[in-house]
PDB file of C-alpha atoms and ligand atoms in Angstrom:
ATOM      1  CA  MET A1012     132.496 104.470  90.228  1.00 94.00           C
ATOM      2  CA  ASP A1013     129.301 103.237  91.886  1.00 97.00           C
ATOM      3  CA  ILE A1014     127.615 101.079  89.231  1.00 98.00           C
ATOM      4  CA  LEU A1015     129.027  98.879  86.509  1.00 98.00           C
ATOM      5  CA  VAL A1016     126.776  97.949  83.606  1.00 98.00           C
ATOM      6  CA  VAL A1017     127.263  95.495  80.774  1.00 98.00           C
ATOM      7  CA  GLY A1018     124.750  95.552  77.941  1.00 97.00           C
ATOM      8  CA  SER A1019     124.148  96.649  74.390  1.00 97.00           C
ATOM      9  CA  VAL A1020     125.204  99.958  72.851  1.00 98.00           C
ATOM     10  CA  ALA A1021     123.250 100.122  69.653  1.00 98.00           C
ATOM     11  CA  PHE A1022     121.777 101.834  66.656  1.00 98.00           C
ATOM     12  CA  ASP A1023     118.012 101.438  66.792  1.00 97.00           C
ATOM     13  CA  SER A1024     115.495 101.841  63.992  1.00 97.00           C
ATOM     14  CA  VAL A1025     112.079 102.227  65.515  1.00 96.00           C
ATOM     15  CA  GLU A1026     108.574 102.710  64.218  1.00 95.00           C
ATOM     16  CA  THR A1027     105.667 103.694  66.437  1.00 93.00           C
ATOM     17  CA  PRO A1028     102.151 104.894  65.477  1.00 91.00           C
ATOM     18  CA  PHE A1029     103.484 108.425  66.059  1.00 88.00           C
ATOM     19  CA  GLY A1030     106.621 108.480  63.950  1.00 90.00           C
ATOM     20  CA  LYS A1031     109.823 106.713  63.096  1.00 94.00           C
ATOM     21  CA  ALA A1032     113.545 107.019  63.772  1.00 95.00           C
ATOM     22  CA  GLU A1033     116.391 105.453  61.764  1.00 97.00           C
ATOM     23  CA  GLU A1034     119.695 104.325  63.237  1.00 97.00           C
ATOM     24  CA  VAL A1035     119.463 106.421  66.366  1.00 97.00           C
ATOM     25  CA  LEU A1036     121.460 105.862  69.538  1.00 97.00           C
ATOM     26  CA  GLY A1037     120.013 103.066  71.695  1.00 97.00           C
ATOM     27  CA  GLY A1038     121.002  99.913  73.533  1.00 98.00           C
ATOM     28  CA  SER A1039     120.243  98.556  76.980  1.00 98.00           C
ATOM     29  CA  ALA A1040     123.521  99.763  78.524  1.00 98.00           C
ATOM     30  CA  THR A1041     123.131 103.210  76.975  1.00 98.00           C
ATOM     31  CA  TYR A1042     119.605 103.841  78.283  1.00 98.00           C
ATOM     32  CA  PHE A1043     120.439 102.297  81.649  1.00 98.00           C
ATOM     33  CA  SER A1044     123.581 104.328  82.213  1.00 98.00           C
ATOM     34  CA  VAL A1045     122.169 107.678  81.149  1.00 98.00           C
ATOM     35  CA  ALA A1046     119.143 107.200  83.446  1.00 98.00           C
ATOM     36  CA  ALA A1047     121.337 106.062  86.370  1.00 98.00           C
ATOM     37  CA  SER A1048     123.810 108.898  85.814  1.00 98.00           C
ATOM     38  CA  TYR A1049     121.376 111.344  87.448  1.00 98.00           C
ATOM     39  CA  PHE A1050     122.017 109.495  90.737  1.00 98.00           C
ATOM     40  CA  ALA A1051     125.437 107.812  90.599  1.00 98.00           C
ATOM     41  CA  LYS A1052     128.761 107.379  88.767  1.00 98.00           C
ATOM     42  CA  LEU A1053     128.874 104.631  86.168  1.00 98.00           C
ATOM     43  CA  GLY A1054     131.154 102.548  84.026  1.00 97.00           C
ATOM     44  CA  ILE A1055     130.037 100.781  80.854  1.00 97.00           C
ATOM     45  CA  VAL A1056     131.262  97.455  79.479  1.00 97.00           C
ATOM     46  CA  ALA A1057     130.256  97.032  75.829  1.00 98.00           C
ATOM     47  CA  VAL A1058     131.554  97.070  72.283  1.00 98.00           C
ATOM     48  CA  VAL A1059     130.897  99.243  69.222  1.00 98.00           C
ATOM     49  CA  GLY A1060     132.167  99.323  65.655  1.00 98.00           C
ATOM     50  CA  ASP A1061     134.118 102.136  64.048  1.00 96.00           C
ATOM     51  CA  ASP A1062     130.811 103.426  62.670  1.00 97.00           C
ATOM     52  CA  PHE A1063     129.940 104.666  66.187  1.00 98.00           C
ATOM     53  CA  PRO A1064     130.237 108.458  66.299  1.00 97.00           C
ATOM     54  CA  GLU A1065     132.485 110.156  68.823  1.00 97.00           C
ATOM     55  CA  GLU A1066     129.639 112.537  69.783  1.00 97.00           C
ATOM     56  CA  HIS A1067     127.781 109.637  71.468  1.00 98.00           C
ATOM     57  CA  VAL A1068     130.851 108.739  73.536  1.00 98.00           C
ATOM     58  CA  LYS A1069     131.210 112.425  74.450  1.00 98.00           C
ATOM     59  CA  MET A1070     127.576 112.539  75.581  1.00 97.00           C
ATOM     60  CA  LEU A1071     128.180 109.551  77.896  1.00 98.00           C
ATOM     61  CA  ASN A1072     131.366 111.091  79.282  1.00 98.00           C
ATOM     62  CA  TYR A1073     129.597 114.428  79.769  1.00 97.00           C
ATOM     63  CA  ARG A1074     127.134 112.538  81.990  1.00 96.00           C
ATOM     64  CA  ASN A1075     130.093 111.245  84.024  1.00 95.00           C
ATOM     65  CA  ILE A1076     129.842 107.736  82.553  1.00 98.00           C
ATOM     66  CA  SER A1077     133.212 106.054  82.171  1.00 97.00           C
ATOM     67  CA  THR A1078     133.743 104.506  78.742  1.00 97.00           C
ATOM     68  CA  ASP A1079     137.095 102.863  79.593  1.00 95.00           C
ATOM     69  CA  GLY A1080     135.294  99.526  79.240  1.00 96.00           C
ATOM     70  CA  LEU A1081     133.733 100.422  75.876  1.00 97.00           C
ATOM     71  CA  GLN A1082     135.776  98.709  73.165  1.00 97.00           C
ATOM     72  CA  THR A1083     135.843  99.859  69.552  1.00 97.00           C
ATOM     73  CA  VAL A1084     136.447  97.240  66.854  1.00 97.00           C
ATOM     74  CA  GLU A1085     138.157  98.715  63.795  1.00 97.00           C
ATOM     75  CA  GLY A1086     136.298  97.629  60.672  1.00 97.00           C
ATOM     76  CA  GLY A1087     133.414  96.295  62.802  1.00 98.00           C
ATOM     77  CA  LYS A1088     129.748  97.278  62.811  1.00 98.00           C
ATOM     78  CA  THR A1089     127.821  98.404  65.884  1.00 98.00           C
ATOM     79  CA  PHE A1090     124.902  96.270  67.162  1.00 98.00           C
ATOM     80  CA  ARG A1091     121.626  97.091  65.383  1.00 98.00           C
ATOM     81  CA  TRP A1092     118.041  96.543  66.481  1.00 97.00           C
ATOM     82  CA  LYS A1093     114.923  97.224  64.470  1.00 97.00           C
ATOM     83  CA  GLY A1094     111.537  97.279  66.189  1.00 96.00           C
ATOM     84  CA  ARG A1095     107.941  98.283  65.724  1.00 96.00           C
ATOM     85  CA  TYR A1096     105.220  99.180  68.192  1.00 94.00           C
ATOM     86  CA  ASP A1097     101.509  99.193  67.416  1.00 92.00           C
ATOM     87  CA  PHE A1098      98.918 101.036  69.494  1.00 87.00           C
ATOM     88  CA  ASP A1099      99.623  98.613  72.337  1.00 86.00           C
ATOM     89  CA  LEU A1100     102.910 100.277  73.212  1.00 87.00           C
ATOM     90  CA  ASN A1101     103.643  97.651  75.866  1.00 84.00           C
ATOM     91  CA  VAL A1102     104.676  95.141  73.228  1.00 86.00           C
ATOM     92  CA  ALA A1103     107.821  95.607  71.130  1.00 90.00           C
ATOM     93  CA  HIS A1104     107.858  93.637  67.870  1.00 94.00           C
ATOM     94  CA  THR A1105     111.448  92.871  66.950  1.00 95.00           C
ATOM     95  CA  LEU A1106     111.910  93.064  63.179  1.00 96.00           C
ATOM     96  CA  ASP A1107     115.662  92.536  63.082  1.00 97.00           C
ATOM     97  CA  THR A1108     118.580  91.987  65.473  1.00 96.00           C
ATOM     98  CA  GLN A1109     122.158  92.261  64.184  1.00 97.00           C
ATOM     99  CA  LEU A1110     124.644  91.402  66.913  1.00 97.00           C
ATOM    100  CA  ASN A1111     127.603  92.465  64.721  1.00 97.00           C
ATOM    101  CA  VAL A1112     130.606  93.259  66.981  1.00 97.00           C
ATOM    102  CA  PHE A1113     128.860  91.615  69.948  1.00 97.00           C
ATOM    103  CA  SER A1114     129.228  88.171  68.286  1.00 95.00           C
ATOM    104  CA  ASP A1115     132.955  87.955  69.126  1.00 94.00           C
ATOM    105  CA  PHE A1116     133.068  90.294  72.101  1.00 96.00           C
ATOM    106  CA  LYS A1117     135.237  89.153  75.018  1.00 92.00           C
ATOM    107  CA  PRO A1118     134.758  91.626  77.860  1.00 93.00           C
ATOM    108  CA  GLU A1119     137.968  92.461  79.700  1.00 89.00           C
ATOM    109  CA  LEU A1120     137.219  94.632  82.714  1.00 94.00           C
ATOM    110  CA  PRO A1121     139.573  97.509  83.474  1.00 91.00           C
ATOM    111  CA  GLU A1122     141.153  96.918  86.908  1.00 91.00           C
ATOM    112  CA  GLU A1123     139.313  99.847  88.512  1.00 91.00           C
ATOM    113  CA  TYR A1124     135.942  98.340  87.501  1.00 95.00           C
ATOM    114  CA  ARG A1125     136.437  95.069  89.364  1.00 96.00           C
ATOM    115  CA  ASP A1126     135.622  96.136  92.905  1.00 96.00           C
ATOM    116  CA  VAL A1127     132.420  97.918  91.997  1.00 97.00           C
ATOM    117  CA  GLU A1128     129.591  97.783  94.570  1.00 98.00           C
ATOM    118  CA  TYR A1129     126.592  97.624  92.244  1.00 98.00           C
ATOM    119  CA  LEU A1130     126.557  95.448  89.150  1.00 98.00           C
ATOM    120  CA  PHE A1131     123.830  95.599  86.525  1.00 98.00           C
ATOM    121  CA  LEU A1132     123.774  92.933  83.845  1.00 98.00           C
ATOM    122  CA  ALA A1133     121.601  94.729  81.295  1.00 98.00           C
ATOM    123  CA  ASN A1134     119.948  92.872  78.455  1.00 97.00           C
ATOM    124  CA  ILE A1135     122.616  91.158  76.316  1.00 97.00           C
ATOM    125  CA  ASP A1136     123.855  87.608  75.655  1.00 97.00           C
ATOM    126  CA  PRO A1137     123.782  85.774  79.034  1.00 98.00           C
ATOM    127  CA  GLU A1138     127.252  84.369  78.302  1.00 97.00           C
ATOM    128  CA  LEU A1139     128.620  87.914  78.220  1.00 97.00           C
ATOM    129  CA  GLN A1140     126.696  88.801  81.369  1.00 98.00           C
ATOM    130  CA  MET A1141     128.346  85.759  83.009  1.00 98.00           C
ATOM    131  CA  GLU A1142     131.834  86.775  81.870  1.00 97.00           C
ATOM    132  CA  VAL A1143     131.410  90.165  83.503  1.00 97.00           C
ATOM    133  CA  LEU A1144     129.959  88.653  86.654  1.00 98.00           C
ATOM    134  CA  ASN A1145     133.000  86.359  86.882  1.00 97.00           C
ATOM    135  CA  GLN A1146     135.406  89.302  86.745  1.00 97.00           C
ATOM    136  CA  VAL A1147     134.014  91.402  89.598  1.00 97.00           C
ATOM    137  CA  LYS A1148     135.273  90.853  93.126  1.00 95.00           C
ATOM    138  CA  GLY A1149     132.106  90.690  95.217  1.00 92.00           C
ATOM    139  CA  PRO A1150     129.602  93.458  94.598  1.00 97.00           C
ATOM    140  CA  ARG A1151     127.002  94.372  97.195  1.00 97.00           C
ATOM    141  CA  LEU A1152     124.176  93.923  94.718  1.00 98.00           C
ATOM    142  CA  ILE A1153     123.968  91.928  91.489  1.00 98.00           C
ATOM    143  CA  ALA A1154     120.947  92.707  89.337  1.00 98.00           C
ATOM    144  CA  CYS A1155     120.021  91.513  85.881  1.00 98.00           C
ATOM    145  CA  ASP A1156     117.627  91.984  82.965  1.00 98.00           C
ATOM    146  CA  THR A1157     117.045  89.926  79.825  1.00 98.00           C
ATOM    147  CA  MET A1158     114.534  89.568  76.994  1.00 95.00           C
ATOM    148  CA  ASN A1159     112.638  86.974  74.928  1.00 94.00           C
ATOM    149  CA  PHE A1160     115.465  86.835  72.352  1.00 94.00           C
ATOM    150  CA  TRP A1161     117.758  85.273  74.993  1.00 97.00           C
ATOM    151  CA  ILE A1162     115.043  83.337  76.847  1.00 97.00           C
ATOM    152  CA  GLU A1163     114.303  81.577  73.561  1.00 97.00           C
ATOM    153  CA  GLY A1164     117.881  81.420  72.211  1.00 96.00           C
ATOM    154  CA  LYS A1165     120.047  80.759  75.293  1.00 97.00           C
ATOM    155  CA  GLN A1166     117.832  79.723  78.171  1.00 98.00           C
ATOM    156  CA  ASP A1167     120.312  77.227  79.624  1.00 98.00           C
ATOM    157  CA  LYS A1168     123.005  79.940  79.884  1.00 98.00           C
ATOM    158  CA  LEU A1169     120.500  82.366  81.320  1.00 98.00           C
ATOM    159  CA  ARG A1170     119.449  79.873  84.002  1.00 98.00           C
ATOM    160  CA  GLU A1171     123.089  79.287  84.903  1.00 98.00           C
ATOM    161  CA  LEU A1172     123.566  83.039  85.276  1.00 98.00           C
ATOM    162  CA  LEU A1173     120.441  83.490  87.405  1.00 98.00           C
ATOM    163  CA  LYS A1174     121.924  81.262  90.115  1.00 98.00           C
ATOM    164  CA  GLY A1175     124.238  84.195  90.935  1.00 97.00           C
ATOM    165  CA  VAL A1176     121.703  87.028  90.567  1.00 98.00           C
ATOM    166  CA  GLU A1177     119.914  88.638  93.525  1.00 98.00           C
ATOM    167  CA  LEU A1178     117.594  91.118  91.833  1.00 98.00           C
ATOM    168  CA  PHE A1179     115.969  90.191  88.539  1.00 98.00           C
ATOM    169  CA  VAL A1180     114.115  92.857  86.546  1.00 98.00           C
ATOM    170  CA  ILE A1181     112.120  91.665  83.514  1.00 96.00           C
ATOM    171  CA  ASN A1182     109.005  92.332  81.462  1.00 95.00           C
ATOM    172  CA  GLU A1183     105.710  90.760  82.353  1.00 95.00           C
ATOM    173  CA  GLY A1184     105.515  88.636  79.180  1.00 94.00           C
ATOM    174  CA  GLU A1185     109.102  87.492  79.632  1.00 96.00           C
ATOM    175  CA  ALA A1186     108.536  86.480  83.269  1.00 97.00           C
ATOM    176  CA  ARG A1187     105.638  84.310  82.113  1.00 97.00           C
ATOM    177  CA  GLU A1188     107.659  82.874  79.237  1.00 97.00           C
ATOM    178  CA  LEU A1189     110.693  82.034  81.364  1.00 98.00           C
ATOM    179  CA  ALA A1190     108.657  80.419  84.138  1.00 98.00           C
ATOM    180  CA  GLY A1191     106.083  78.783  81.850  1.00 97.00           C
ATOM    181  CA  GLU A1192     103.310  80.127  84.087  1.00 97.00           C
ATOM    182  CA  ALA A1193     100.380  82.415  83.287  1.00 97.00           C
ATOM    183  CA  SER A1194     100.028  83.580  86.900  1.00 97.00           C
ATOM    184  CA  LEU A1195     102.692  86.105  87.852  1.00 96.00           C
ATOM    185  CA  ILE A1196     102.616  84.880  91.444  1.00 96.00           C
ATOM    186  CA  LYS A1197     103.416  81.338  90.335  1.00 97.00           C
ATOM    187  CA  ALA A1198     105.990  82.696  87.883  1.00 97.00           C
ATOM    188  CA  ALA A1199     107.681  84.622  90.716  1.00 97.00           C
ATOM    189  CA  ARG A1200     107.854  81.485  92.842  1.00 97.00           C
ATOM    190  CA  LYS A1201     109.465  79.542  89.996  1.00 97.00           C
ATOM    191  CA  ILE A1202     111.931  82.345  89.296  1.00 98.00           C
ATOM    192  CA  PHE A1203     112.934  82.404  93.001  1.00 98.00           C
ATOM    193  CA  GLU A1204     113.838  78.717  92.606  1.00 98.00           C
ATOM    194  CA  MET A1205     116.220  79.730  89.803  1.00 98.00           C
ATOM    195  CA  GLY A1206     118.240  81.996  92.146  1.00 98.00           C
ATOM    196  CA  PRO A1207     116.978  85.595  92.465  1.00 98.00           C
ATOM    197  CA  LYS A1208     115.642  86.713  95.856  1.00 97.00           C
ATOM    198  CA  THR A1209     113.716  89.653  94.464  1.00 98.00           C
ATOM    199  CA  LEU A1210     111.839  89.863  91.191  1.00 98.00           C
ATOM    200  CA  ILE A1211     110.640  93.111  89.665  1.00 98.00           C
ATOM    201  CA  VAL A1212     108.164  92.660  86.832  1.00 98.00           C
ATOM    202  CA  LYS A1213     107.899  95.615  84.437  1.00 96.00           C
ATOM    203  CA  ARG A1214     104.391  96.048  83.093  1.00 95.00           C
ATOM    204  CA  GLY A1215     104.769  98.979  80.680  1.00 91.00           C
ATOM    205  CA  GLU A1216     102.003 101.536  81.099  1.00 88.00           C
ATOM    206  CA  TYR A1217     100.607  99.485  84.012  1.00 92.00           C
ATOM    207  CA  GLY A1218     103.684 100.027  86.159  1.00 95.00           C
ATOM    208  CA  ALA A1219     105.738  97.443  88.027  1.00 97.00           C
ATOM    209  CA  LEU A1220     105.315  94.692  90.606  1.00 98.00           C
ATOM    210  CA  MET A1221     107.985  93.673  93.082  1.00 98.00           C
ATOM    211  CA  PHE A1222     107.948  90.162  94.510  1.00 98.00           C
ATOM    212  CA  SER A1223     110.209  89.600  97.499  1.00 96.00           C
ATOM    213  CA  GLY A1224     109.705  86.730  99.941  1.00 89.00           C
ATOM    214  CA  ASP A1225     105.971  86.784 100.662  1.00 89.00           C
ATOM    215  CA  HIS A1226     105.598  90.494  99.914  1.00 93.00           C
ATOM    216  CA  ILE A1227     104.258  92.115  96.784  1.00 96.00           C
ATOM    217  CA  PHE A1228     104.618  95.828  96.065  1.00 96.00           C
ATOM    218  CA  SER A1229     102.709  97.448  93.232  1.00 96.00           C
ATOM    219  CA  ALA A1230     103.778 100.732  91.622  1.00 95.00           C
ATOM    220  CA  PRO A1231     101.887 102.523  88.861  1.00 93.00           C
ATOM    221  CA  ALA A1232     103.411 104.026  85.768  1.00 92.00           C
ATOM    222  CA  TYR A1233     103.104 107.779  85.406  1.00 93.00           C
ATOM    223  CA  PRO A1234      99.921 108.587  83.448  1.00 92.00           C
ATOM    224  CA  LEU A1235     101.259 110.402  80.380  1.00 91.00           C
ATOM    225  CA  GLU A1236      98.966 111.923  77.802  1.00 88.00           C
ATOM    226  CA  ASP A1237     101.414 111.377  74.953  1.00 86.00           C
ATOM    227  CA  ILE A1238     103.823 108.479  74.709  1.00 88.00           C
ATOM    228  CA  PHE A1239     106.081 108.896  71.751  1.00 89.00           C
ATOM    229  CA  ASP A1240     108.439 105.920  71.825  1.00 93.00           C
ATOM    230  CA  PRO A1241     108.591 103.240  74.543  1.00 94.00           C
ATOM    231  CA  THR A1242     112.035 101.950  73.482  1.00 96.00           C
ATOM    232  CA  GLY A1243     114.404 101.886  76.418  1.00 96.00           C
ATOM    233  CA  ALA A1244     111.722 102.425  79.067  1.00 96.00           C
ATOM    234  CA  GLY A1245     112.650  99.154  80.767  1.00 96.00           C
ATOM    235  CA  ASP A1246     116.342 100.031  80.829  1.00 97.00           C
ATOM    236  CA  CYS A1247     115.637 103.533  82.151  1.00 98.00           C
ATOM    237  CA  PHE A1248     113.434 102.000  84.837  1.00 97.00           C
ATOM    238  CA  ALA A1249     116.342  99.792  85.894  1.00 98.00           C
ATOM    239  CA  GLY A1250     118.723 102.772  85.688  1.00 98.00           C
ATOM    240  CA  GLY A1251     116.601 104.926  87.999  1.00 98.00           C
ATOM    241  CA  LEU A1252     116.146 101.988  90.375  1.00 98.00           C
ATOM    242  CA  MET A1253     119.820 101.010  90.610  1.00 98.00           C
ATOM    243  CA  GLY A1254     120.949 104.646  90.562  1.00 98.00           C
ATOM    244  CA  TYR A1255     118.820 105.491  93.584  1.00 98.00           C
ATOM    245  CA  LEU A1256     119.947 102.351  95.453  1.00 98.00           C
ATOM    246  CA  ALA A1257     123.596 103.193  94.788  1.00 98.00           C
ATOM    247  CA  LYS A1258     123.084 106.830  95.771  1.00 98.00           C
ATOM    248  CA  THR A1259     121.438 105.971  99.095  1.00 98.00           C
ATOM    249  CA  GLY A1260     123.334 102.732  99.821  1.00 98.00           C
ATOM    250  CA  ASP A1261     120.173 101.434 101.489  1.00 98.00           C
ATOM    251  CA  LEU A1262     118.890  98.052 100.296  1.00 97.00           C
ATOM    252  CA  SER A1263     115.996  97.809 102.756  1.00 96.00           C
ATOM    253  CA  ASP A1264     112.569  96.848 101.423  1.00 95.00           C
ATOM    254  CA  ALA A1265     111.254 100.369 102.118  1.00 95.00           C
ATOM    255  CA  ASN A1266     114.067 101.940 100.109  1.00 97.00           C
ATOM    256  CA  VAL A1267     113.739  99.488  97.209  1.00 97.00           C
ATOM    257  CA  ARG A1268     110.111 100.645  96.969  1.00 96.00           C
ATOM    258  CA  LYS A1269     111.258 104.256  96.643  1.00 97.00           C
ATOM    259  CA  ALA A1270     113.849 103.174  94.091  1.00 98.00           C
ATOM    260  CA  ILE A1271     111.081 101.572  92.033  1.00 97.00           C
ATOM    261  CA  ILE A1272     109.291 104.933  91.912  1.00 97.00           C
ATOM    262  CA  TYR A1273     112.524 106.628  90.767  1.00 97.00           C
ATOM    263  CA  GLY A1274     112.771 103.913  88.120  1.00 97.00           C
ATOM    264  CA  SER A1275     109.218 104.619  86.977  1.00 96.00           C
ATOM    265  CA  THR A1276     110.012 108.343  86.961  1.00 97.00           C
ATOM    266  CA  MET A1277     113.018 107.897  84.649  1.00 97.00           C
ATOM    267  CA  ALA A1278     111.061 105.562  82.345  1.00 96.00           C
ATOM    268  CA  SER A1279     108.228 108.083  82.098  1.00 96.00           C
ATOM    269  CA  PHE A1280     110.549 110.812  80.839  1.00 97.00           C
ATOM    270  CA  ASN A1281     112.252 108.530  78.349  1.00 96.00           C
ATOM    271  CA  VAL A1282     109.060 107.637  76.473  1.00 94.00           C
ATOM    272  CA  GLU A1283     108.356 111.303  75.725  1.00 93.00           C
ATOM    273  CA  ALA A1284     110.812 111.324  72.782  1.00 92.00           C
ATOM    274  CA  PHE A1285     112.765 109.045  70.446  1.00 92.00           C
ATOM    275  CA  SER A1286     116.182 107.713  71.408  1.00 95.00           C
ATOM    276  CA  LEU A1287     117.759 109.522  74.399  1.00 96.00           C
ATOM    277  CA  GLU A1288     116.569 112.970  73.352  1.00 95.00           C
ATOM    278  CA  ARG A1289     114.446 113.618  76.444  1.00 95.00           C
ATOM    279  CA  LEU A1290     116.584 111.702  78.883  1.00 96.00           C
ATOM    280  CA  LYS A1291     119.841 113.481  78.207  1.00 93.00           C
ATOM    281  CA  ARG A1292     118.220 116.882  78.719  1.00 94.00           C
ATOM    282  CA  LEU A1293     116.591 116.240  82.079  1.00 97.00           C
ATOM    283  CA  THR A1294     117.191 118.286  85.186  1.00 96.00           C
ATOM    284  CA  VAL A1295     117.296 117.041  88.769  1.00 96.00           C
ATOM    285  CA  SER A1296     114.383 119.319  89.681  1.00 97.00           C
ATOM    286  CA  GLU A1297     112.227 117.781  86.927  1.00 97.00           C
ATOM    287  CA  ILE A1298     113.004 114.343  88.364  1.00 98.00           C
ATOM    288  CA  ASP A1299     112.175 115.446  91.915  1.00 97.00           C
ATOM    289  CA  GLU A1300     108.935 117.090  90.789  1.00 97.00           C
ATOM    290  CA  ARG A1301     107.735 113.972  88.976  1.00 97.00           C
ATOM    291  CA  TYR A1302     108.689 111.791  91.950  1.00 96.00           C
ATOM    292  CA  ALA A1303     106.521 114.062  94.116  1.00 96.00           C
ATOM    293  CA  GLU A1304     103.666 113.691  91.619  1.00 95.00           C
ATOM    294  CA  PHE A1305     104.001 109.910  91.917  1.00 93.00           C
ATOM    295  CA  LYS A1306     103.580 110.276  95.666  1.00 92.00           C
ATOM    296  CA  ARG A1307     100.400 112.302  95.218  1.00 93.00           C
ATOM    297  CA  LEU A1308      99.154 109.817  92.620  1.00 92.00           C
ATOM    298  CA  THR A1309      99.394 106.841  94.950  1.00 88.00           C
ATOM    299  CA  HIS A1310      98.731 108.359  98.368  1.00 88.00           C
ATOM    300  CA  PHE A1311      95.605 107.360 100.236  1.00 88.00           C
ATOM    301  CA  GLU A1312      94.628 106.924 103.853  1.00 88.00           C
ATOM    302  CA  ASP A1313      92.066 104.959 105.776  1.00 82.00           C
ATOM    303  CA  VAL A1314      88.872 106.924 106.146  1.00 69.00           C
TER     304      VAL A1314
HETATM  305  P1  AMP B2396     113.762  98.147  76.379  1.00 53.40           P
HETATM  306  O1  AMP B2396     114.131  98.899  77.621  1.00 53.40           O
HETATM  307  O2  AMP B2396     113.352  96.752  76.695  1.00 53.40           O
HETATM  308  O3  AMP B2396     112.778  98.893  75.524  1.00 53.40           O
HETATM  309  O4  AMP B2396     115.119  97.993  75.545  1.00 53.40           O
HETATM  310  C1  AMP B2396     115.334  98.573  74.287  1.00 53.40           C
HETATM  311  C2  AMP B2396     116.779  98.460  73.879  1.00 53.40           C
HETATM  312  O5  AMP B2396     117.191  97.095  73.879  1.00 53.40           O
HETATM  313  C3  AMP B2396     116.996  98.959  72.458  1.00 53.40           C
HETATM  314  O6  AMP B2396     117.671 100.191  72.508  1.00 53.40           O
HETATM  315  C4  AMP B2396     117.790  97.868  71.748  1.00 53.40           C
HETATM  316  O7  AMP B2396     118.947  98.349  71.119  1.00 53.40           O
HETATM  317  C5  AMP B2396     118.148  96.878  72.845  1.00 53.40           C
HETATM  318  N1  AMP B2396     118.019  95.495  72.406  1.00 53.40           N
HETATM  319  C6  AMP B2396     117.075  94.945  71.591  1.00 53.40           C
HETATM  320  N2  AMP B2396     117.283  93.627  71.412  1.00 53.40           N
HETATM  321  C7  AMP B2396     118.392  93.310  72.122  1.00 53.40           C
HETATM  322  C8  AMP B2396     119.128  92.084  72.348  1.00 53.40           C
HETATM  323  N3  AMP B2396     118.746  90.933  71.803  1.00 53.40           N
HETATM  324  N4  AMP B2396     120.215  92.149  73.150  1.00 53.40           N
HETATM  325  C9  AMP B2396     120.587  93.317  73.709  1.00 53.40           C
HETATM  326  N5  AMP B2396     119.951  94.484  73.541  1.00 53.40           N
HETATM  327  C10 AMP B2396     118.865  94.504  72.756  1.00 53.40           C
END
């Protein structure tokens, strides 16, 4: 196993200007792991209730994702998230969050998960992220995501966690909120003081910015004519990014830049359909072709 991820496995109910979906498969760990599975082998740490259908577990296993760390609570209910997007698809409006089985979840890592090289703490309660971090033996790379729900509800725990995180991947609005700064450059500086060495700011349809030391790298998002549902785009971005880093084993600045483009590639496919419908049916050649299109999109030379 190359990458270990802890995060939510969920039923999402989502409304966008283009349609709606009720109680479909979602969750930060789910989107992340399926996206990353095109590059690397994964293990998931999460919890579901006994209302979680076996077919979803089978889909994860089919994609070579280990579910040995996915607990099922008999008589418990799976995490549920309800959200709405208006025409500005960059902003998710949370209508309801039901933690359900996550409220009493105590992650216990299977022995074979503990010496994993790449750890991704996907969006979930920072206390759970910390418990997983404390059980791994010394990964090569520790990366993390979060959201406004936790920035507002558990910021002290999040800040404690960030002391041990190297790569932090969050939304633009959340970076500003956490740092209390309108300027992203100032926000990055403040976030570096909290622990992370590299900050990647996800900017929805405007792409992503990486801040590392004094360098800034800017990547566009893929210009899609139709975006159906942005849910999970951020997690798929992180999945493509971490997947490519784990596949290549190269953490140089140049390679992280490429990984960001793979992240953007995976996110661009995900938004083409609700839930994981597009993502789980991708082929490696589709991924490579879109990566090549990204190269053409951004290439220019001095005249
Ligand atoms: P994103 O990539 O930011 O669009 O993430 C969307 C996913 O995050 C959805 O599938 C939700 O199930 C999940 N999610 C929403 N709120 C939370 C939360 N508070 N903690 C963990 N996961 C969440």
